[in-house]
Amino acid sequence: MKIYLDGRLVDKNEAYVSVFDHGLLYGDGVFEGIRTYDGLVFRLKEHIDRLYKSADAIELKMPMTKIEMIEAVIKTLKVNKLKNAYIRLVVTRGVGDLGLDPRKCRKPTIFIITDKIALYPKEYYQKGLEIVTATTKRNLVQALDPRIKSLNYLNNILAKIDAIKSGTEEAIMLTYDDHVAECTGDNIFVVKDCELATPPVDIGALEGITRDAVINLAKRTDIPFYEKLLKMENVYAADEVFLTGTAAEIIPVVKIDRRKIGEGRPGEVTLGLMEEFKKLTKTDGVRYAM
Ligand code: PXG
């Protein structure tokens, strides 16, 4: 397996970064998780746009253009002969000294890993997922805006530990004032009386690429959609709940904090959107020839 590392394609066994890299020392950097479907990089342009926005938000100056970045991703996929892959694109502040000062880092480190995807088991999609509410609150927007996809994922990891301790795979993260924000690695949607809703991202959630795709699908298929502030009581009372993310795609949720959601099985709106999303993954992205 070859890894793209600072402009070179190097063997996996030789793909190392320095212990003085601020991505490692401070989590100072940004990343993207992208996916390919049968030779099509799903919404690659949107992922690259978000990466550059995240970089901009932490005042990290990207050393290459968006087009060059897209070419680097595709080059890495091709050299590894991968048609169905998971892409982890990482840009760190680069190598510096032991102080926080980002000015000491002269050149960002860029690496691209393309690998097979680890997915939720199929039965979760058929039967639905059980999740919990995390005790860990989502980062405050004014402290570290969750819209920035930064290498600081400890907030999410602590909530993931909450999920694991409760015997589940995902957890809902609330804002400091108990509004539903998102899950540890997925956005959340609810369906009530045939209307679809998801929290606005400015309360403290990542603007998911899958989230955007689902919103567009809802609009195209005439499902009434609203961005809405949600509390846990709204989620418990929903007819359907599902999560969205690059790895999970659309995954139904049937139990939260041991309470049954709706009928306790994936609902019609969710199943319809899953169907439509599958079609989208065949068309919506950048195609690359091997
Ligand atoms: N919220 C958070 C906090 C995320 O990290 C999403 C929502 C969904 O966004 P997208 O753009 O993927 O629809 C994410 C994305 C991983 C992994 O390796 C995590 C994500 C995506 C891909 C892989 O755990 N999280």
mmCIF file of C-alpha atoms and ligand atoms in Angstrom:
data_model
loop_
_atom_site.group_PDB
_atom_site.id
_atom_site.type_symbol
_atom_site.label_atom_id
_atom_site.label_comp_id
_atom_site.label_asym_id
_atom_site.label_seq_id
_atom_site.Cartn_x
_atom_site.Cartn_y
_atom_site.Cartn_z
ATOM 1 C CA MET A 1 0.000 0.000 0.000
ATOM 2 C CA LYS A 2 1.269 3.441 -0.971
ATOM 3 C CA ILE A 3 0.638 6.548 1.095
ATOM 4 C CA TYR A 4 0.760 10.077 -0.268
ATOM 5 C CA LEU A 5 3.121 12.010 2.005
ATOM 6 C CA ASP A 6 4.166 15.574 1.210
ATOM 7 C CA GLY A 7 4.070 15.165 -2.534
ATOM 8 C CA ARG A 8 5.558 11.657 -2.659
ATOM 9 C CA LEU A 9 3.988 8.219 -2.808
ATOM 10 C CA VAL A 10 5.760 6.149 -0.190
ATOM 11 C CA ASP A 11 5.343 2.613 1.023
ATOM 12 C CA LYS A 12 3.112 2.138 4.072
ATOM 13 C CA ASN A 13 6.136 0.943 6.078
ATOM 14 C CA GLU A 14 7.985 4.142 5.315
ATOM 15 C CA ALA A 15 5.126 6.591 5.844
ATOM 16 C CA TYR A 16 6.258 8.366 9.003
ATOM 17 C CA VAL A 17 5.813 11.855 10.396
ATOM 18 C CA SER A 18 8.090 13.538 12.910
ATOM 19 C CA VAL A 19 7.400 13.438 16.665
ATOM 20 C CA PHE A 20 7.820 17.230 16.435
ATOM 21 C CA ASP A 21 4.813 17.487 14.102
ATOM 22 C CA HIS A 22 2.237 19.760 15.734
ATOM 23 C CA GLY A 23 -0.544 17.528 14.425
ATOM 24 C CA LEU A 24 0.728 14.961 16.910
ATOM 25 C CA LEU A 25 1.973 17.283 19.661
ATOM 26 C CA TYR A 26 -1.139 19.476 19.781
ATOM 27 C CA GLY A 27 -3.759 18.049 17.452
ATOM 28 C CA ASP A 28 -3.042 21.129 15.367
ATOM 29 C CA GLY A 29 -4.414 20.274 11.963
ATOM 30 C CA VAL A 30 -7.471 19.355 9.930
ATOM 31 C CA PHE A 31 -8.723 16.276 8.130
ATOM 32 C CA GLU A 32 -11.370 14.732 5.921
ATOM 33 C CA GLY A 33 -12.878 11.261 5.706
ATOM 34 C CA ILE A 34 -13.965 10.579 2.143
ATOM 35 C CA ARG A 35 -15.337 7.524 0.408
ATOM 36 C CA THR A 36 -15.323 6.066 -3.065
ATOM 37 C CA TYR A 37 -17.993 3.934 -4.658
ATOM 38 C CA ASP A 38 -17.004 1.780 -7.619
ATOM 39 C CA GLY A 39 -14.499 4.304 -8.967
ATOM 40 C CA LEU A 40 -16.440 7.441 -8.018
ATOM 41 C CA VAL A 41 -15.200 9.682 -5.194
ATOM 42 C CA PHE A 42 -18.421 10.710 -3.500
ATOM 43 C CA ARG A 43 -18.766 14.500 -3.329
ATOM 44 C CA LEU A 44 -14.999 14.999 -3.508
ATOM 45 C CA LYS A 45 -15.264 18.695 -4.321
ATOM 46 C CA GLU A 46 -17.452 19.295 -1.249
ATOM 47 C CA HIS A 47 -14.969 17.450 0.983
ATOM 48 C CA ILE A 48 -12.069 19.480 -0.386
ATOM 49 C CA ASP A 49 -14.034 22.712 0.096
ATOM 50 C CA ARG A 50 -14.722 21.759 3.726
ATOM 51 C CA LEU A 51 -11.054 20.859 4.269
ATOM 52 C CA TYR A 52 -9.956 24.277 3.027
ATOM 53 C CA LYS A 53 -12.622 25.972 5.166
ATOM 54 C CA SER A 54 -11.403 24.087 8.244
ATOM 55 C CA ALA A 55 -7.800 25.051 7.422
ATOM 56 C CA ASP A 56 -8.846 28.658 6.984
ATOM 57 C CA ALA A 57 -10.628 28.632 10.364
ATOM 58 C CA ILE A 58 -7.394 27.648 12.127
ATOM 59 C CA GLU A 59 -5.308 30.001 9.947
ATOM 60 C CA LEU A 60 -3.433 27.153 8.341
ATOM 61 C CA LYS A 61 -2.306 28.197 4.904
ATOM 62 C CA MET A 62 -2.665 25.343 2.465
ATOM 63 C CA PRO A 63 0.483 24.851 0.386
ATOM 64 C CA MET A 64 -1.388 23.566 -2.649
ATOM 65 C CA THR A 65 -4.484 24.482 -4.627
ATOM 66 C CA LYS A 66 -7.776 22.594 -4.356
ATOM 67 C CA ILE A 67 -7.238 21.186 -7.860
ATOM 68 C CA GLU A 68 -3.797 19.896 -6.888
ATOM 69 C CA MET A 69 -5.313 18.324 -3.776
ATOM 70 C CA ILE A 70 -7.990 16.580 -5.852
ATOM 71 C CA GLU A 71 -5.259 15.290 -8.186
ATOM 72 C CA ALA A 72 -3.250 14.011 -5.209
ATOM 73 C CA VAL A 73 -6.274 12.089 -3.892
ATOM 74 C CA ILE A 74 -6.956 10.505 -7.270
ATOM 75 C CA LYS A 75 -3.292 9.651 -7.823
ATOM 76 C CA THR A 76 -3.232 7.832 -4.480
ATOM 77 C CA LEU A 77 -6.391 5.872 -5.276
ATOM 78 C CA LYS A 78 -5.027 4.863 -8.665
ATOM 79 C CA VAL A 79 -1.629 3.712 -7.452
ATOM 80 C CA ASN A 80 -3.366 1.511 -4.874
ATOM 81 C CA LYS A 81 -5.838 0.238 -7.495
ATOM 82 C CA LEU A 82 -8.771 0.914 -5.200
ATOM 83 C CA LYS A 83 -12.297 1.322 -6.547
ATOM 84 C CA ASN A 84 -14.117 1.110 -3.225
ATOM 85 C CA ALA A 85 -12.100 2.887 -0.617
ATOM 86 C CA TYR A 86 -11.972 5.038 2.433
ATOM 87 C CA ILE A 87 -9.776 8.103 2.088
ATOM 88 C CA ARG A 88 -8.253 9.845 5.093
ATOM 89 C CA LEU A 89 -6.818 13.181 4.061
ATOM 90 C CA VAL A 90 -4.813 14.914 6.797
ATOM 91 C CA VAL A 91 -3.115 18.306 6.878
ATOM 92 C CA THR A 92 -1.161 19.208 9.999
ATOM 93 C CA ARG A 93 0.513 22.463 11.006
ATOM 94 C CA GLY A 94 3.774 20.669 10.331
ATOM 95 C CA VAL A 95 7.045 20.207 12.187
ATOM 96 C CA GLY A 96 7.830 22.814 14.844
ATOM 97 C CA ASP A 97 9.419 23.023 18.253
ATOM 98 C CA LEU A 98 7.932 22.086 21.638
ATOM 99 C CA GLY A 99 5.994 25.340 21.953
ATOM 100 C CA LEU A 100 2.430 25.971 20.783
ATOM 101 C CA ASP A 101 3.470 28.737 18.423
ATOM 102 C CA PRO A 102 2.178 27.808 14.957
ATOM 103 C CA ARG A 103 4.585 30.327 13.416
ATOM 104 C CA LYS A 104 7.417 27.907 14.207
ATOM 105 C CA CYS A 105 5.935 25.373 11.809
ATOM 106 C CA ARG A 106 7.189 26.348 8.411
ATOM 107 C CA LYS A 107 5.476 23.781 6.233
ATOM 108 C CA PRO A 108 2.224 21.852 6.704
ATOM 109 C CA THR A 109 2.456 18.070 6.572
ATOM 110 C CA ILE A 110 0.022 16.502 4.121
ATOM 111 C CA PHE A 111 -0.769 12.836 3.913
ATOM 112 C CA ILE A 112 -3.447 10.797 2.193
ATOM 113 C CA ILE A 113 -4.268 7.254 3.229
ATOM 114 C CA THR A 114 -6.524 5.183 0.992
ATOM 115 C CA ASP A 115 -7.698 1.951 2.500
ATOM 116 C CA LYS A 116 -10.606 -0.446 2.707
ATOM 117 C CA ILE A 117 -13.636 0.792 4.631
ATOM 118 C CA ALA A 118 -14.703 -0.592 7.995
ATOM 119 C CA LEU A 119 -18.489 -0.533 7.975
ATOM 120 C CA TYR A 120 -21.232 -1.151 10.496
ATOM 121 C CA PRO A 121 -22.557 -4.714 10.191
ATOM 122 C CA LYS A 122 -25.368 -5.108 7.648
ATOM 123 C CA GLU A 123 -27.897 -6.117 10.309
ATOM 124 C CA TYR A 124 -27.700 -2.639 11.883
ATOM 125 C CA TYR A 125 -29.152 -1.246 8.643
ATOM 126 C CA GLN A 126 -31.915 -3.847 8.585
ATOM 127 C CA LYS A 127 -32.813 -3.865 12.272
ATOM 128 C CA GLY A 128 -31.644 -0.387 13.269
ATOM 129 C CA LEU A 129 -29.078 0.815 15.752
ATOM 130 C CA GLU A 130 -29.367 1.313 19.499
ATOM 131 C CA ILE A 131 -27.645 4.426 20.827
ATOM 132 C CA VAL A 132 -27.445 6.487 24.035
ATOM 133 C CA THR A 133 -27.113 10.099 25.113
ATOM 134 C CA ALA A 134 -23.513 10.925 25.987
ATOM 135 C CA THR A 135 -22.748 12.523 29.336
ATOM 136 C CA THR A 136 -19.913 14.388 27.593
ATOM 137 C CA LYS A 137 -21.240 17.666 26.135
ATOM 138 C CA ARG A 138 -20.295 18.860 22.644
ATOM 139 C CA ASN A 139 -17.561 21.485 22.506
ATOM 140 C CA LEU A 140 -18.809 25.029 22.857
ATOM 141 C CA VAL A 141 -18.916 26.821 19.498
ATOM 142 C CA GLN A 142 -17.113 29.788 21.054
ATOM 143 C CA ALA A 143 -14.343 27.496 22.360
ATOM 144 C CA LEU A 144 -13.694 25.064 19.503
ATOM 145 C CA ASP A 145 -16.314 25.225 16.784
ATOM 146 C CA PRO A 146 -17.415 21.674 15.857
ATOM 147 C CA ARG A 147 -17.806 22.926 12.283
ATOM 148 C CA ILE A 148 -14.018 22.786 12.072
ATOM 149 C CA LYS A 149 -13.013 19.222 11.254
ATOM 150 C CA SER A 150 -9.816 19.460 13.259
ATOM 151 C CA LEU A 151 -7.453 16.791 14.553
ATOM 152 C CA ASN A 152 -8.799 17.539 18.049
ATOM 153 C CA TYR A 153 -11.318 14.714 18.338
ATOM 154 C CA LEU A 154 -11.016 14.081 22.066
ATOM 155 C CA ASN A 155 -14.447 15.601 22.694
ATOM 156 C CA ASN A 156 -15.943 13.017 20.329
ATOM 157 C CA ILE A 157 -13.755 10.196 21.648
ATOM 158 C CA LEU A 158 -14.916 10.848 25.225
ATOM 159 C CA ALA A 159 -18.519 10.624 24.044
ATOM 160 C CA LYS A 160 -17.679 7.470 22.077
ATOM 161 C CA ILE A 161 -16.347 5.998 25.335
ATOM 162 C CA ASP A 162 -19.700 6.883 26.923
ATOM 163 C CA ALA A 163 -21.386 4.922 24.115
ATOM 164 C CA ILE A 164 -19.089 1.931 24.483
ATOM 165 C CA LYS A 165 -19.547 1.848 28.276
ATOM 166 C CA SER A 166 -23.301 1.706 27.687
ATOM 167 C CA GLY A 167 -22.866 -1.213 25.340
ATOM 168 C CA THR A 168 -23.705 0.752 22.182
ATOM 169 C CA GLU A 169 -21.795 2.042 19.161
ATOM 170 C CA GLU A 170 -22.875 5.690 19.009
ATOM 171 C CA ALA A 171 -23.940 8.472 21.344
ATOM 172 C CA ILE A 172 -25.905 11.673 20.948
ATOM 173 C CA MET A 173 -23.964 14.734 22.038
ATOM 174 C CA LEU A 174 -25.820 17.688 23.549
ATOM 175 C CA THR A 175 -24.802 21.314 23.653
ATOM 176 C CA TYR A 176 -23.991 22.927 27.020
ATOM 177 C CA ASP A 177 -27.683 23.967 27.218
ATOM 178 C CA ASP A 178 -29.013 20.507 26.329
ATOM 179 C CA HIS A 179 -29.897 20.905 22.684
ATOM 180 C CA VAL A 180 -29.207 17.927 20.451
ATOM 181 C CA ALA A 181 -26.054 18.663 18.428
ATOM 182 C CA GLU A 182 -24.946 15.483 16.656
ATOM 183 C CA CYS A 183 -23.353 12.107 17.359
ATOM 184 C CA THR A 184 -19.651 11.345 17.812
ATOM 185 C CA GLY A 185 -19.074 10.767 14.092
ATOM 186 C CA ASP A 186 -22.484 11.267 12.516
ATOM 187 C CA ASN A 187 -25.213 13.875 12.160
ATOM 188 C CA ILE A 188 -28.700 13.124 13.440
ATOM 189 C CA PHE A 189 -32.129 13.476 11.837
ATOM 190 C CA VAL A 190 -35.620 12.927 13.235
ATOM 191 C CA VAL A 191 -38.916 12.294 11.446
ATOM 192 C CA LYS A 192 -42.159 13.362 13.107
ATOM 193 C CA ASP A 193 -45.533 13.347 11.343
ATOM 194 C CA CYS A 194 -43.764 12.855 7.978
ATOM 195 C CA GLU A 195 -41.604 15.947 8.495
ATOM 196 C CA LEU A 196 -37.841 15.695 8.562
ATOM 197 C CA ALA A 197 -35.677 17.773 10.908
ATOM 198 C CA THR A 198 -32.036 18.095 11.921
ATOM 199 C CA PRO A 199 -30.329 20.577 14.246
ATOM 200 C CA PRO A 200 -28.722 23.664 12.689
ATOM 201 C CA VAL A 201 -24.929 23.311 12.594
ATOM 202 C CA ASP A 202 -24.271 26.676 14.207
ATOM 203 C CA ILE A 203 -25.304 25.301 17.602
ATOM 204 C CA GLY A 204 -22.265 22.998 17.475
ATOM 205 C CA ALA A 205 -22.208 20.305 14.827
ATOM 206 C CA LEU A 206 -20.179 19.405 11.789
ATOM 207 C CA GLU A 207 -21.819 20.385 8.509
ATOM 208 C CA GLY A 208 -21.791 16.820 7.255
ATOM 209 C CA ILE A 209 -21.470 16.120 3.548
ATOM 210 C CA THR A 210 -23.934 13.248 3.957
ATOM 211 C CA ARG A 211 -26.229 15.568 5.940
ATOM 212 C CA ASP A 212 -26.251 18.000 3.006
ATOM 213 C CA ALA A 213 -26.900 15.183 0.546
ATOM 214 C CA VAL A 214 -29.864 13.970 2.624
ATOM 215 C CA ILE A 215 -31.314 17.482 2.900
ATOM 216 C CA ASN A 216 -31.118 17.804 -0.883
ATOM 217 C CA LEU A 217 -32.758 14.408 -1.342
ATOM 218 C CA ALA A 218 -35.590 15.399 1.005
ATOM 219 C CA LYS A 219 -36.188 18.601 -0.930
ATOM 220 C CA ARG A 220 -36.097 16.755 -4.241
ATOM 221 C CA THR A 221 -38.560 14.098 -3.072
ATOM 222 C CA ASP A 222 -40.947 16.593 -1.454
ATOM 223 C CA ILE A 223 -40.333 15.576 2.151
ATOM 224 C CA PRO A 224 -40.956 18.674 4.288
ATOM 225 C CA PHE A 225 -37.624 19.552 5.910
ATOM 226 C CA TYR A 226 -36.644 21.958 8.683
ATOM 227 C CA GLU A 227 -33.485 22.825 10.545
ATOM 228 C CA LYS A 228 -34.765 22.865 14.080
ATOM 229 C CA LEU A 229 -33.539 23.087 17.648
ATOM 230 C CA LEU A 230 -34.201 19.700 19.213
ATOM 231 C CA LYS A 231 -34.210 18.525 22.807
ATOM 232 C CA MET A 232 -33.986 14.885 23.819
ATOM 233 C CA GLU A 233 -37.730 14.783 24.449
ATOM 234 C CA ASN A 234 -38.282 15.604 20.762
ATOM 235 C CA VAL A 235 -35.958 12.790 19.784
ATOM 236 C CA TYR A 236 -37.616 10.261 22.104
ATOM 237 C CA ALA A 237 -41.020 11.257 20.700
ATOM 238 C CA ALA A 238 -39.936 11.024 17.058
ATOM 239 C CA ASP A 239 -41.497 8.487 14.684
ATOM 240 C CA GLU A 240 -38.107 7.777 13.136
ATOM 241 C CA VAL A 241 -34.502 8.668 13.871
ATOM 242 C CA PHE A 242 -31.459 8.115 11.668
ATOM 243 C CA LEU A 243 -27.806 9.099 11.551
ATOM 244 C CA THR A 244 -25.765 10.230 8.570
ATOM 245 C CA GLY A 245 -22.043 10.113 7.907
ATOM 246 C CA THR A 246 -19.480 9.155 5.305
ATOM 247 C CA ALA A 247 -18.805 5.766 6.886
ATOM 248 C CA ALA A 248 -22.368 5.042 8.086
ATOM 249 C CA GLU A 249 -24.208 6.605 5.093
ATOM 250 C CA ILE A 250 -27.797 6.606 6.447
ATOM 251 C CA ILE A 251 -28.330 4.317 9.420
ATOM 252 C CA PRO A 252 -31.679 3.874 11.191
ATOM 253 C CA VAL A 253 -31.843 4.262 14.991
ATOM 254 C CA VAL A 254 -34.524 2.287 16.791
ATOM 255 C CA LYS A 255 -33.614 2.601 20.453
ATOM 256 C CA ILE A 256 -32.204 5.523 22.425
ATOM 257 C CA ASP A 257 -31.367 5.314 26.134
ATOM 258 C CA ARG A 258 -33.271 2.001 26.135
ATOM 259 C CA ARG A 259 -36.430 3.694 24.847
ATOM 260 C CA LYS A 260 -38.046 2.413 21.691
ATOM 261 C CA ILE A 261 -38.279 4.953 18.854
ATOM 262 C CA GLY A 262 -41.519 4.815 16.877
ATOM 263 C CA GLU A 263 -42.350 1.196 16.099
ATOM 264 C CA GLY A 264 -38.882 0.043 17.057
ATOM 265 C CA ARG A 265 -37.881 -0.693 13.478
ATOM 266 C CA PRO A 266 -36.535 1.362 10.552
ATOM 267 C CA GLY A 267 -39.306 3.673 9.324
ATOM 268 C CA GLU A 268 -40.606 4.397 5.852
ATOM 269 C CA VAL A 269 -39.061 7.833 5.410
ATOM 270 C CA THR A 270 -35.669 6.503 6.511
ATOM 271 C CA LEU A 271 -35.876 3.493 4.198
ATOM 272 C CA GLY A 272 -36.908 5.719 1.288
ATOM 273 C CA LEU A 273 -33.979 8.061 1.856
ATOM 274 C CA MET A 274 -31.571 5.111 2.163
ATOM 275 C CA GLU A 275 -32.771 3.918 -1.223
ATOM 276 C CA GLU A 276 -32.331 7.360 -2.810
ATOM 277 C CA PHE A 277 -28.933 7.801 -1.200
ATOM 278 C CA LYS A 278 -27.719 4.546 -2.720
ATOM 279 C CA LYS A 279 -28.582 5.922 -6.168
ATOM 280 C CA LEU A 280 -26.725 9.136 -5.403
ATOM 281 C CA THR A 281 -23.501 7.264 -4.604
ATOM 282 C CA LYS A 282 -23.494 6.015 -8.187
ATOM 283 C CA THR A 283 -23.566 9.489 -9.730
ATOM 284 C CA ASP A 284 -22.624 12.291 -7.347
ATOM 285 C CA GLY A 285 -18.862 12.752 -7.328
ATOM 286 C CA VAL A 286 -15.617 12.677 -9.259
ATOM 287 C CA ARG A 287 -14.978 9.619 -11.388
ATOM 288 C CA TYR A 288 -11.474 8.258 -11.856
ATOM 289 C CA ALA A 289 -10.288 5.708 -14.361
ATOM 290 C CA MET A 290 -7.818 3.063 -13.239
HETATM 291 N N1 PXG B 1 -20.227 14.722 12.788
HETATM 292 C C1 PXG B 1 -18.967 14.426 13.125
HETATM 293 C C2 PXG B 1 -18.455 14.863 14.438
HETATM 294 C C3 PXG B 1 -18.152 13.730 12.234
HETATM 295 O O1 PXG B 1 -16.896 13.439 12.555
HETATM 296 C C4 PXG B 1 -20.007 13.630 10.688
HETATM 297 C C5 PXG B 1 -20.757 14.352 11.611
HETATM 298 C C6 PXG B 1 -20.620 13.276 9.379
HETATM 299 O O2 PXG B 1 -20.040 14.065 8.337
HETATM 300 P P1 PXG B 1 -19.883 13.531 6.852
HETATM 301 O O3 PXG B 1 -19.267 14.663 6.126
HETATM 302 O O4 PXG B 1 -19.007 12.323 6.902
HETATM 303 O O5 PXG B 1 -21.250 13.218 6.375
HETATM 304 C C7 PXG B 1 -18.678 13.318 10.990
HETATM 305 C C8 PXG B 1 -17.836 12.575 10.018
HETATM 306 C C9 PXG B 1 -14.110 7.856 11.082
HETATM 307 C C10 PXG B 1 -14.920 8.756 10.244
HETATM 308 O O6 PXG B 1 -13.102 7.335 10.583
HETATM 309 C C11 PXG B 1 -15.652 9.768 10.827
HETATM 310 C C12 PXG B 1 -16.387 10.617 10.027
HETATM 311 C C13 PXG B 1 -16.413 10.436 8.676
HETATM 312 C C14 PXG B 1 -15.680 9.424 8.112
HETATM 313 C C15 PXG B 1 -14.929 8.560 8.905
HETATM 314 O O7 PXG B 1 -14.440 7.662 12.242
HETATM 315 N N2 PXG B 1 -17.073 11.587 10.647
#
